[in-house]
XYZ file of C-alpha atoms in Angstrom:
502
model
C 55.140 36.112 166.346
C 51.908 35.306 165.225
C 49.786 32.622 163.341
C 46.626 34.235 163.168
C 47.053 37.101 161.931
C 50.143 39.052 159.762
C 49.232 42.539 161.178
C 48.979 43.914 164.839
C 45.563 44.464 166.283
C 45.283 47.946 164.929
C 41.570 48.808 163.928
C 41.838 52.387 165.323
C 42.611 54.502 162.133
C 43.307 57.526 164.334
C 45.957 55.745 166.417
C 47.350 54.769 163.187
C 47.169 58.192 161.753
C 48.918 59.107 165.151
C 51.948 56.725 164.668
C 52.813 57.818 161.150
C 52.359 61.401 162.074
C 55.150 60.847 164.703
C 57.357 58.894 161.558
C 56.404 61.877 159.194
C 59.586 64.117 159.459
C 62.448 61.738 160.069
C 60.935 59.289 157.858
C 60.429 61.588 154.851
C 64.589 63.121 155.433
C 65.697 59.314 155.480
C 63.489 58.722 152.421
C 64.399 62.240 150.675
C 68.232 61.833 150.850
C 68.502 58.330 150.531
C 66.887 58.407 146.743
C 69.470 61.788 146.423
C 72.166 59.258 147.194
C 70.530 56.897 144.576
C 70.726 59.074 141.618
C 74.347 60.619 142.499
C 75.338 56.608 143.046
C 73.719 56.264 140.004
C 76.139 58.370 138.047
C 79.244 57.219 139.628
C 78.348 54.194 138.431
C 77.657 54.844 134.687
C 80.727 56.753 134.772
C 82.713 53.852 136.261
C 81.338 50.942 133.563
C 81.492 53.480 130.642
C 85.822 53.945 132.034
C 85.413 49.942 131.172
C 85.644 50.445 127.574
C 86.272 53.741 127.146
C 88.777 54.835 129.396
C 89.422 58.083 127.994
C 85.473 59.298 128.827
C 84.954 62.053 131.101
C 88.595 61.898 132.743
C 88.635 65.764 133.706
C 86.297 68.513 134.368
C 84.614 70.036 131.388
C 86.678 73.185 129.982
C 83.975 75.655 130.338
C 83.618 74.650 134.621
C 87.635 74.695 134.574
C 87.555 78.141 132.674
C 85.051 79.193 135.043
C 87.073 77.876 138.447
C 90.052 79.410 137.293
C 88.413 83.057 137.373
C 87.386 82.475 140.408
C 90.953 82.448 141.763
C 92.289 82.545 144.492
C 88.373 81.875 146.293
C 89.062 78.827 144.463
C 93.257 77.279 144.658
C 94.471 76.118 141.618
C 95.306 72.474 143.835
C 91.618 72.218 144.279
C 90.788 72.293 140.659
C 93.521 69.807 139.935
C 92.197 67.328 142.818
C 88.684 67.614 140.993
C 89.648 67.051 137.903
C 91.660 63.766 139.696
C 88.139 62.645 141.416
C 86.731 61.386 137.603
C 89.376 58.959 137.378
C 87.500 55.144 137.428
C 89.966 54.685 141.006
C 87.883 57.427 142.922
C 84.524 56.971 141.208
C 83.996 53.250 141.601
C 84.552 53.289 145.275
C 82.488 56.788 145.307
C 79.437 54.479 143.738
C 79.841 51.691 145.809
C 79.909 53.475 149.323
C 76.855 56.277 148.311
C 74.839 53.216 147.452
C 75.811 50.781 150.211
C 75.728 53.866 152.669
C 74.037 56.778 151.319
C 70.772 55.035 149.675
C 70.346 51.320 150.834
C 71.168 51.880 154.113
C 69.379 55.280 154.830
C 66.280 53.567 153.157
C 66.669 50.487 155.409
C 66.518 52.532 158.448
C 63.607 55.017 157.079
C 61.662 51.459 156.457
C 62.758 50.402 159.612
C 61.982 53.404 161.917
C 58.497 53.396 160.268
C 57.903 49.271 160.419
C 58.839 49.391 163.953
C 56.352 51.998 164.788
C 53.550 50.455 163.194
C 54.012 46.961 165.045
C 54.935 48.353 168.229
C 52.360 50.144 168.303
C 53.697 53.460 169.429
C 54.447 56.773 168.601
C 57.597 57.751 167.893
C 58.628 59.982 170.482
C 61.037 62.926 169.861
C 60.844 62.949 166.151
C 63.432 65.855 166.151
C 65.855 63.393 167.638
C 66.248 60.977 164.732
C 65.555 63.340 162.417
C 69.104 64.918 163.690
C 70.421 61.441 163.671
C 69.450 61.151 159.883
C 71.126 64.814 159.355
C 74.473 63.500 161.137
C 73.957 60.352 159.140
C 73.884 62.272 155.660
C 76.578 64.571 156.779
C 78.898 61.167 157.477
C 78.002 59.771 154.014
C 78.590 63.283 152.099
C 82.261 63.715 153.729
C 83.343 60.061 153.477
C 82.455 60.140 149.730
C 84.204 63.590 149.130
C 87.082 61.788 150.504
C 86.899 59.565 148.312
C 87.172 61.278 145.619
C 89.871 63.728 146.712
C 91.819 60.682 147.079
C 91.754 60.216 150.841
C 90.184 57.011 150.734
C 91.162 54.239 153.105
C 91.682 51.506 149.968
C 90.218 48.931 152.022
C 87.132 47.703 149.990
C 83.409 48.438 151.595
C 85.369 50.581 154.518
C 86.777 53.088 152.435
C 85.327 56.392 154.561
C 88.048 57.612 156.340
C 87.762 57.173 160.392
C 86.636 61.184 161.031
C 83.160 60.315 158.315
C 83.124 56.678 160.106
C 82.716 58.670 163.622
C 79.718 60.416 162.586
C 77.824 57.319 161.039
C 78.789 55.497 164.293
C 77.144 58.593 166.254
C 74.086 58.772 163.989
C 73.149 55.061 164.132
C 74.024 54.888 167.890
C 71.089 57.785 168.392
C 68.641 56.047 165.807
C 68.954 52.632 167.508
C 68.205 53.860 170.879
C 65.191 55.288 169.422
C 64.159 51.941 167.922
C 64.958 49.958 170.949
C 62.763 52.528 173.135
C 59.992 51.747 170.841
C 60.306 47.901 171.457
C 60.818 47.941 174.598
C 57.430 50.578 174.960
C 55.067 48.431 172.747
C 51.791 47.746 173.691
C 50.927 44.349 174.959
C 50.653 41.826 172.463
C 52.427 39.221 169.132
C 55.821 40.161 168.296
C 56.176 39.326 164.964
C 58.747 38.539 162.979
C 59.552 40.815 160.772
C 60.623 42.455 164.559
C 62.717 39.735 164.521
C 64.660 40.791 162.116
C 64.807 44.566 162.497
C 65.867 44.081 166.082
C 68.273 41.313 164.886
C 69.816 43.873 161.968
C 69.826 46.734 164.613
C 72.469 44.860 166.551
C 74.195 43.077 164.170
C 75.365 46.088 162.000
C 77.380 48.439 164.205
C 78.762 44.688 165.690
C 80.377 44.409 162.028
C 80.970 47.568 161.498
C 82.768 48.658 164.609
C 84.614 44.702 164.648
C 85.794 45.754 160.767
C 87.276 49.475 161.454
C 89.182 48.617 164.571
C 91.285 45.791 163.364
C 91.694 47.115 160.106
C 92.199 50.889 160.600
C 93.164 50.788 164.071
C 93.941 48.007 165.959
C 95.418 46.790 162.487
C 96.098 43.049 162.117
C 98.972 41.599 160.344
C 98.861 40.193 157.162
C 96.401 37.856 154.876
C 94.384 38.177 158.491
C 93.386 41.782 156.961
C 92.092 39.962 154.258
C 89.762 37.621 155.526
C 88.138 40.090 158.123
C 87.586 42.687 154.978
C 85.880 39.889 153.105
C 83.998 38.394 156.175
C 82.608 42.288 156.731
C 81.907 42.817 153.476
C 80.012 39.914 153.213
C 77.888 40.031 156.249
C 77.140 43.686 155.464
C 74.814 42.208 152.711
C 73.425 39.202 154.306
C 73.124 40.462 158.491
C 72.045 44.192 157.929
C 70.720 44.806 154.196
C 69.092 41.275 154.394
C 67.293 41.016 157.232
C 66.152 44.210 156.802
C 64.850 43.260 153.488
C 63.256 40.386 155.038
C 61.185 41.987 157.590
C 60.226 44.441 155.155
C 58.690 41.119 152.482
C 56.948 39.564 155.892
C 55.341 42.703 156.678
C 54.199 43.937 153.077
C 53.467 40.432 151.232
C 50.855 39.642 154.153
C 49.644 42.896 154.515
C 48.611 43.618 150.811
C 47.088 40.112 150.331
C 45.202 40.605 153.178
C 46.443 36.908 154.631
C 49.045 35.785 157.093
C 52.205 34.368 157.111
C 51.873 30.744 156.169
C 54.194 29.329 159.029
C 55.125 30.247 162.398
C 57.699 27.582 162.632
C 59.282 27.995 159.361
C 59.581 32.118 159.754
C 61.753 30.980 163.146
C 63.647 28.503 161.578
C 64.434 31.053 158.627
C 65.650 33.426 161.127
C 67.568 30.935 163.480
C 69.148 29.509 160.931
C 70.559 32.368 159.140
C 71.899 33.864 162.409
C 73.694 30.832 162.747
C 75.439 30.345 159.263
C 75.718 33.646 157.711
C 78.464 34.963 159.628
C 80.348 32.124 158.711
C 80.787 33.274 155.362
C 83.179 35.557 153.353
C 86.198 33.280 153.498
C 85.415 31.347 150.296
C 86.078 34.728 148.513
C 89.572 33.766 149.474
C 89.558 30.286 148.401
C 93.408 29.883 146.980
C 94.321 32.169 149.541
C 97.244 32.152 152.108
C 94.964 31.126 154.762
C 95.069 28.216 157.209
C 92.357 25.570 155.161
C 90.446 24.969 157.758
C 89.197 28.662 157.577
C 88.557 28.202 154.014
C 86.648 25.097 154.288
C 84.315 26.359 157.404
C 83.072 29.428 155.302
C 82.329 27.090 152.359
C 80.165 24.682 154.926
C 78.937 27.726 156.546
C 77.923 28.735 152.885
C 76.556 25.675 151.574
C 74.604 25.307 154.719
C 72.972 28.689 153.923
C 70.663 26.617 151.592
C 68.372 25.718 154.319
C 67.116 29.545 155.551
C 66.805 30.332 151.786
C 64.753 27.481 150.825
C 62.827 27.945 154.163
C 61.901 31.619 153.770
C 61.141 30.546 150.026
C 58.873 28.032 150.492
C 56.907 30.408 153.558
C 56.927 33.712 151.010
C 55.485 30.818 148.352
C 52.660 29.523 150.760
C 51.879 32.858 151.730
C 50.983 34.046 148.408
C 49.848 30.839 147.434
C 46.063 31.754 145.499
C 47.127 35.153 145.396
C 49.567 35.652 142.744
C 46.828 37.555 140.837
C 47.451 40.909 142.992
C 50.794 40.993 141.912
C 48.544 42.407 138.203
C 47.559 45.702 140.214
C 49.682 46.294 143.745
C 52.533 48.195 142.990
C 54.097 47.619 146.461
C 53.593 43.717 146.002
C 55.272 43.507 142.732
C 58.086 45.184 143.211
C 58.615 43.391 147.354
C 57.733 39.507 145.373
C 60.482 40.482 142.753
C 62.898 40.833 145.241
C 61.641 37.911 147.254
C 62.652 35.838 144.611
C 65.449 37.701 143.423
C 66.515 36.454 147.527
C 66.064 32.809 146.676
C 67.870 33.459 143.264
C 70.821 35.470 144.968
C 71.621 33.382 148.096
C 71.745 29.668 146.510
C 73.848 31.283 143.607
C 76.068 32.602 146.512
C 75.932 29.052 147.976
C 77.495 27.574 144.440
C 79.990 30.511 144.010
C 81.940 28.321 147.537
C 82.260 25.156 146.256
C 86.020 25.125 144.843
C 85.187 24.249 141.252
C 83.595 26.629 140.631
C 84.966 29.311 142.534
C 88.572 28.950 140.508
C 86.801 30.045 137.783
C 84.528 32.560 138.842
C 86.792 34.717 140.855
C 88.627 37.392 139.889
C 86.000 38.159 136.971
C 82.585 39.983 136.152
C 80.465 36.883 137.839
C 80.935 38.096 141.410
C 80.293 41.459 140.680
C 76.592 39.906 138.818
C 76.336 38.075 141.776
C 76.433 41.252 143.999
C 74.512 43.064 142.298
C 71.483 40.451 142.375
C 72.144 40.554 145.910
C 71.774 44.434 146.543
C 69.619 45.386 143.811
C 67.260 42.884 142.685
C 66.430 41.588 146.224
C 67.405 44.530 148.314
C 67.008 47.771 146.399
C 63.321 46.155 144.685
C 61.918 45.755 147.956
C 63.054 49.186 149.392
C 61.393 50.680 146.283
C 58.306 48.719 146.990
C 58.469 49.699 150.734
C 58.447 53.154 149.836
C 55.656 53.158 147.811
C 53.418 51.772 150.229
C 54.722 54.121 153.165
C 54.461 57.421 151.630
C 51.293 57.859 150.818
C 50.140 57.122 154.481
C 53.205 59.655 155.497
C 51.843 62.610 153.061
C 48.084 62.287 153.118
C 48.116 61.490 149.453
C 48.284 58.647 146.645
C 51.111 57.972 143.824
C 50.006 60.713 141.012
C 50.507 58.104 138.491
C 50.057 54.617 137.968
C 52.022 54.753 134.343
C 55.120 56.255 136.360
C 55.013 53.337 138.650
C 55.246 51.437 135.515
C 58.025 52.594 134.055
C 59.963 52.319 137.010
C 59.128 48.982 137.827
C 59.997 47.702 134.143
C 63.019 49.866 133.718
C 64.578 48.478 136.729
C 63.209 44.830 137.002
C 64.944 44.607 132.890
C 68.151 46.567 133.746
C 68.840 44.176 136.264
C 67.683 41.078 135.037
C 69.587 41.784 132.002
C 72.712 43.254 133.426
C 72.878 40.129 136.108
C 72.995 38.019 132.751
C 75.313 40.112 131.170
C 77.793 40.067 133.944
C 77.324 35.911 134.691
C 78.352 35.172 131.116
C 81.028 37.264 130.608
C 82.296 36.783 133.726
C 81.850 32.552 132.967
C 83.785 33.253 129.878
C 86.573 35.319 131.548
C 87.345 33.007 134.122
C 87.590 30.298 131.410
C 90.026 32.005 129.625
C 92.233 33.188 132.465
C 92.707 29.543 133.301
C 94.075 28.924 129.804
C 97.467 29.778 129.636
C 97.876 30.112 126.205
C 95.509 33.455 125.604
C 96.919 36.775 126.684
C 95.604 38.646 128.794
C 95.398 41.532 126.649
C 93.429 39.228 124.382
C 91.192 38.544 126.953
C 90.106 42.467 127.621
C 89.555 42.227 123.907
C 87.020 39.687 124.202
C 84.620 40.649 126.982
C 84.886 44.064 125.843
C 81.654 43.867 124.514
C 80.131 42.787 127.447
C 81.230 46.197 129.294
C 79.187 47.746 126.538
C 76.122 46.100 127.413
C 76.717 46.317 131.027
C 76.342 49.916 130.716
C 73.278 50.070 128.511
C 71.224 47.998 130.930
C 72.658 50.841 133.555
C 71.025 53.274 131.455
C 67.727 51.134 131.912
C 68.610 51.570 135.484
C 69.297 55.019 135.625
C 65.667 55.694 133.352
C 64.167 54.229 136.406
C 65.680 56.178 139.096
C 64.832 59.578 137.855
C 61.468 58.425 137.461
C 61.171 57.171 140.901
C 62.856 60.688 142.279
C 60.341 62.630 140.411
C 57.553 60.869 141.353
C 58.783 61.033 145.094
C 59.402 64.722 144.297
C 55.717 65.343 143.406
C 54.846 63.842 146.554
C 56.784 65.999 149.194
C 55.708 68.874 147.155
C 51.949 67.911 147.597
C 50.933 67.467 144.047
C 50.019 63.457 144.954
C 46.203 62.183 144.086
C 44.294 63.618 147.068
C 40.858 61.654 146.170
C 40.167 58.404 145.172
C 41.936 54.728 146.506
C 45.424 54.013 146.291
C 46.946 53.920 142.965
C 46.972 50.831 141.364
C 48.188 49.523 137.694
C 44.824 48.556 137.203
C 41.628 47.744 139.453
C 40.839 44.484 140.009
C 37.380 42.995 139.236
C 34.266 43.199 141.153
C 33.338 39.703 142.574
């Protein structure tokens, strides 16, 4: 890594132009069908909070598509119509959104970011393009066949690893080709810094299919016994988030935050100790979602150390992102890219010491089991992960197509759709879930009464999804008008406003 400067020695525009021309194909099919995975994760997910409080919505097929499978007999079985008209029900659709946005959209954006990251600091072309481009198209095919099993109930039931093992084989096969592809690229890189935001991709590269392969064979195959089950579900599920969609995330806010300001990173020695330290604690953690558990204590208590200790990387990448942009918070009024990667820098900070809290006992027992965890996660994914994919892409693209964002006001209205759905729907979630877990510890309300009560807060929870969802489509258009060519062909990049002349 390096002190002096936050980007590699690359003055040569062509042999940049030559490096993103080698990303342009399997970069753009990561990019194109992980936002297609966004919006479809998008509806499974209003569907699944509008079930909240109005279980009765969309529970079958509408008549005129059943009148119209029904003529289309026997092409189409009359068991196949019943099993779709059994995929709307909130058991099939909530799992559907959670595995097309963990699989299909954050992590087929992480690895567009990362294929195109790597490139760029290696220095190198990506060679055989056509190769991870197939990787991507295996990759797709994986997520599209694990989620159809979902929802013709053929899901596993095991939380995060719901894909059955014939869709987990093809993910396994897809990332196997697209890390050998990133590794070659490392390895190949001309002379010079690594930095760290290599660091991390490198660190995510391996530590993913190490969870992910660990998770599926003692679960689904080499099942273990018991509340053991339990605590390797939790400790996958939780290191899914913080050693493959974070450190992703983080190489993605060391790269872009320097880059845009045009300064480096602040500290050599805090950027290792970040890293360091959260390869050392984080996969620790998970346990203390099982505080009360029937788990030997000592387990317990290790992931709540483990957890607590996970204050020190946070505070330390904090403080370097802070001192980084320190005297240049002012770009933040007109770089798109930089707003959306410093919201989700802090949204990081925010996310991780709240995840720290959510172990110690206290206030776990009333936490768990309600809407606070499920705020918690979704500060974790979204408003740190998701913001700075979104931020990512908007610098990338235009270097990928030949052509700038058609319109600042779009940019807009993604940026303040999303950054208030989530910021409200985080809130939403932490106080009803507060006042959920308060009254499930008090024996004398009913727990009938207590649906009552934070019934409103389902309603609101899917309003701010609407906010959300306003976003998305935005975003997808505005991508769309970009593969199609219709971007800004003249002029600078596309900026909410220009910033004064000195």
């Amino acid at each position: 890594m390096s002190t002096s400067s936050p980007l590699p020695d690359l003055n040569d525009a062509a042999d940049r132009s030559a490096i993103d021309a080698s990303c342009r194909l399997p970069v753009l099919t990561f990019f194109a069908t992980a936002i297609l995975w966004l919006l479809i994760g998008t509806i499974f997910a209003l569907l699944a909070s509008v079930k909240l409080h109005n279980p009765q919505f969309v529970t079958e097929l509408p008549p005129g598509v059943t009148w119209v499978l029904n003529q289309l007999y026997p092409a189409v079985p009359a068991n196949i119509v019943d099993a779709l008209n059994g995929s709307l029900t909130f058991g099939r659709v909530r799992p559907a959104h959670l595995n097309t946005v963990a699989y299909g959209w954050a992590s087929t954006a992480a690895i567009g970011v990362g294929i195109w990251l790597m490139a760029r600091l290696c220095r190198v072309q990506l060679r055989h393009p056509g190769f991870v481009t197939a990787a991507g198209v295996i990759w797709n095919l994986g997520v599209l066949l694990g989620t159809g099993a979902i929802l013709f109930g053929e899901s596993t039931g095991v939380e995060w690893l719901e894909y059955p093992p014939y869709a987990t084989f093809l993910l396994f096969i897809a990332y196997a080709m697209i890390s050998v592809w990133a590794v070659d690229m490392f390895v190949h890189r001309r002379p010079g810094h690594v930095y760290v935001s290599q660091w991390y991709i490198m660190a995510a590269l391996f530590w993913f299919p190490w969870l992910y392969a660990t998770a599926n064979i003692l679960i689904h195959h080499q099942e273990v016994q018991g509340s053991a089950s339990a605590i390797i579900n939790w400790w996958y599920g939780h290191n899914a988030l913080g050693l493959w969609f974070t450190p992703i995330g983080l190489a993605a806010a060391y790269y872009f935050i320097p880059k845009v300001i045009g300064r480096p990173v602040h500290s050599y020695y805090l950027s290792a100790f970040g890293f360091w330290s959260l390869a050392l604690f984080y996969s620790w953690n998970g346990g203390h979602h099982l505080i009360g558990g029937p788990l030997p204590a000592w387990v317990i208590t290790a992931s709540i150390v483990a957890s607590v200790m996970m204050i020190i990387p946070v505070v330390v990448t904090a403080i370097n992102h802070h001192m980084t942009m320190r005297g240049n918070f002012h770009v933040l009024e007109y770089s798109p890219t930089l707003r959306f990667v410093v919201f989700g820098a802090m949204s990081y900070t925010l996310a991780s010491l709240q995840g720290s809290s959510m172990a110690i006992r206290s206030l776990n027992t009333v936490t768990h089991f309600t809407d606070y965890t499920i705020g918690h996660s979704h500060l974790g994914l979204y408003a740190f992960f998701t913001m700075i994919m979104f931020g990512s892409i908007y610098y990338i693209v235009p270097r990928l197509v030949g052509s700038e964002w058609r319109s600042a006001t779009l940019i807009k209205i993604h940026f303040w759709s999303c950054a208030y759905g989530i910021v409200l729907m985080v809130l939403v979630l932490t106080v009803g879930g507060l006042m959920q877990g308060l009254m499930m510890r008090d024996a004398s309300i009913g727990f009938d009464k207590i649906v009552e009560n934070i019934a409103v807060y389902k309603v609101f929870r899917s309003v701010t999804g609407v906010l959300l969802t306003v976003g998305h489509v935005v975003f997808a258009f505005h991508f769309l008008l970009m593969i199609l060519g219709m971007g800004r062909a003249v002029g600078g990049p596309t900026l909410f406003r220009h910033p004064a002349k000195p």
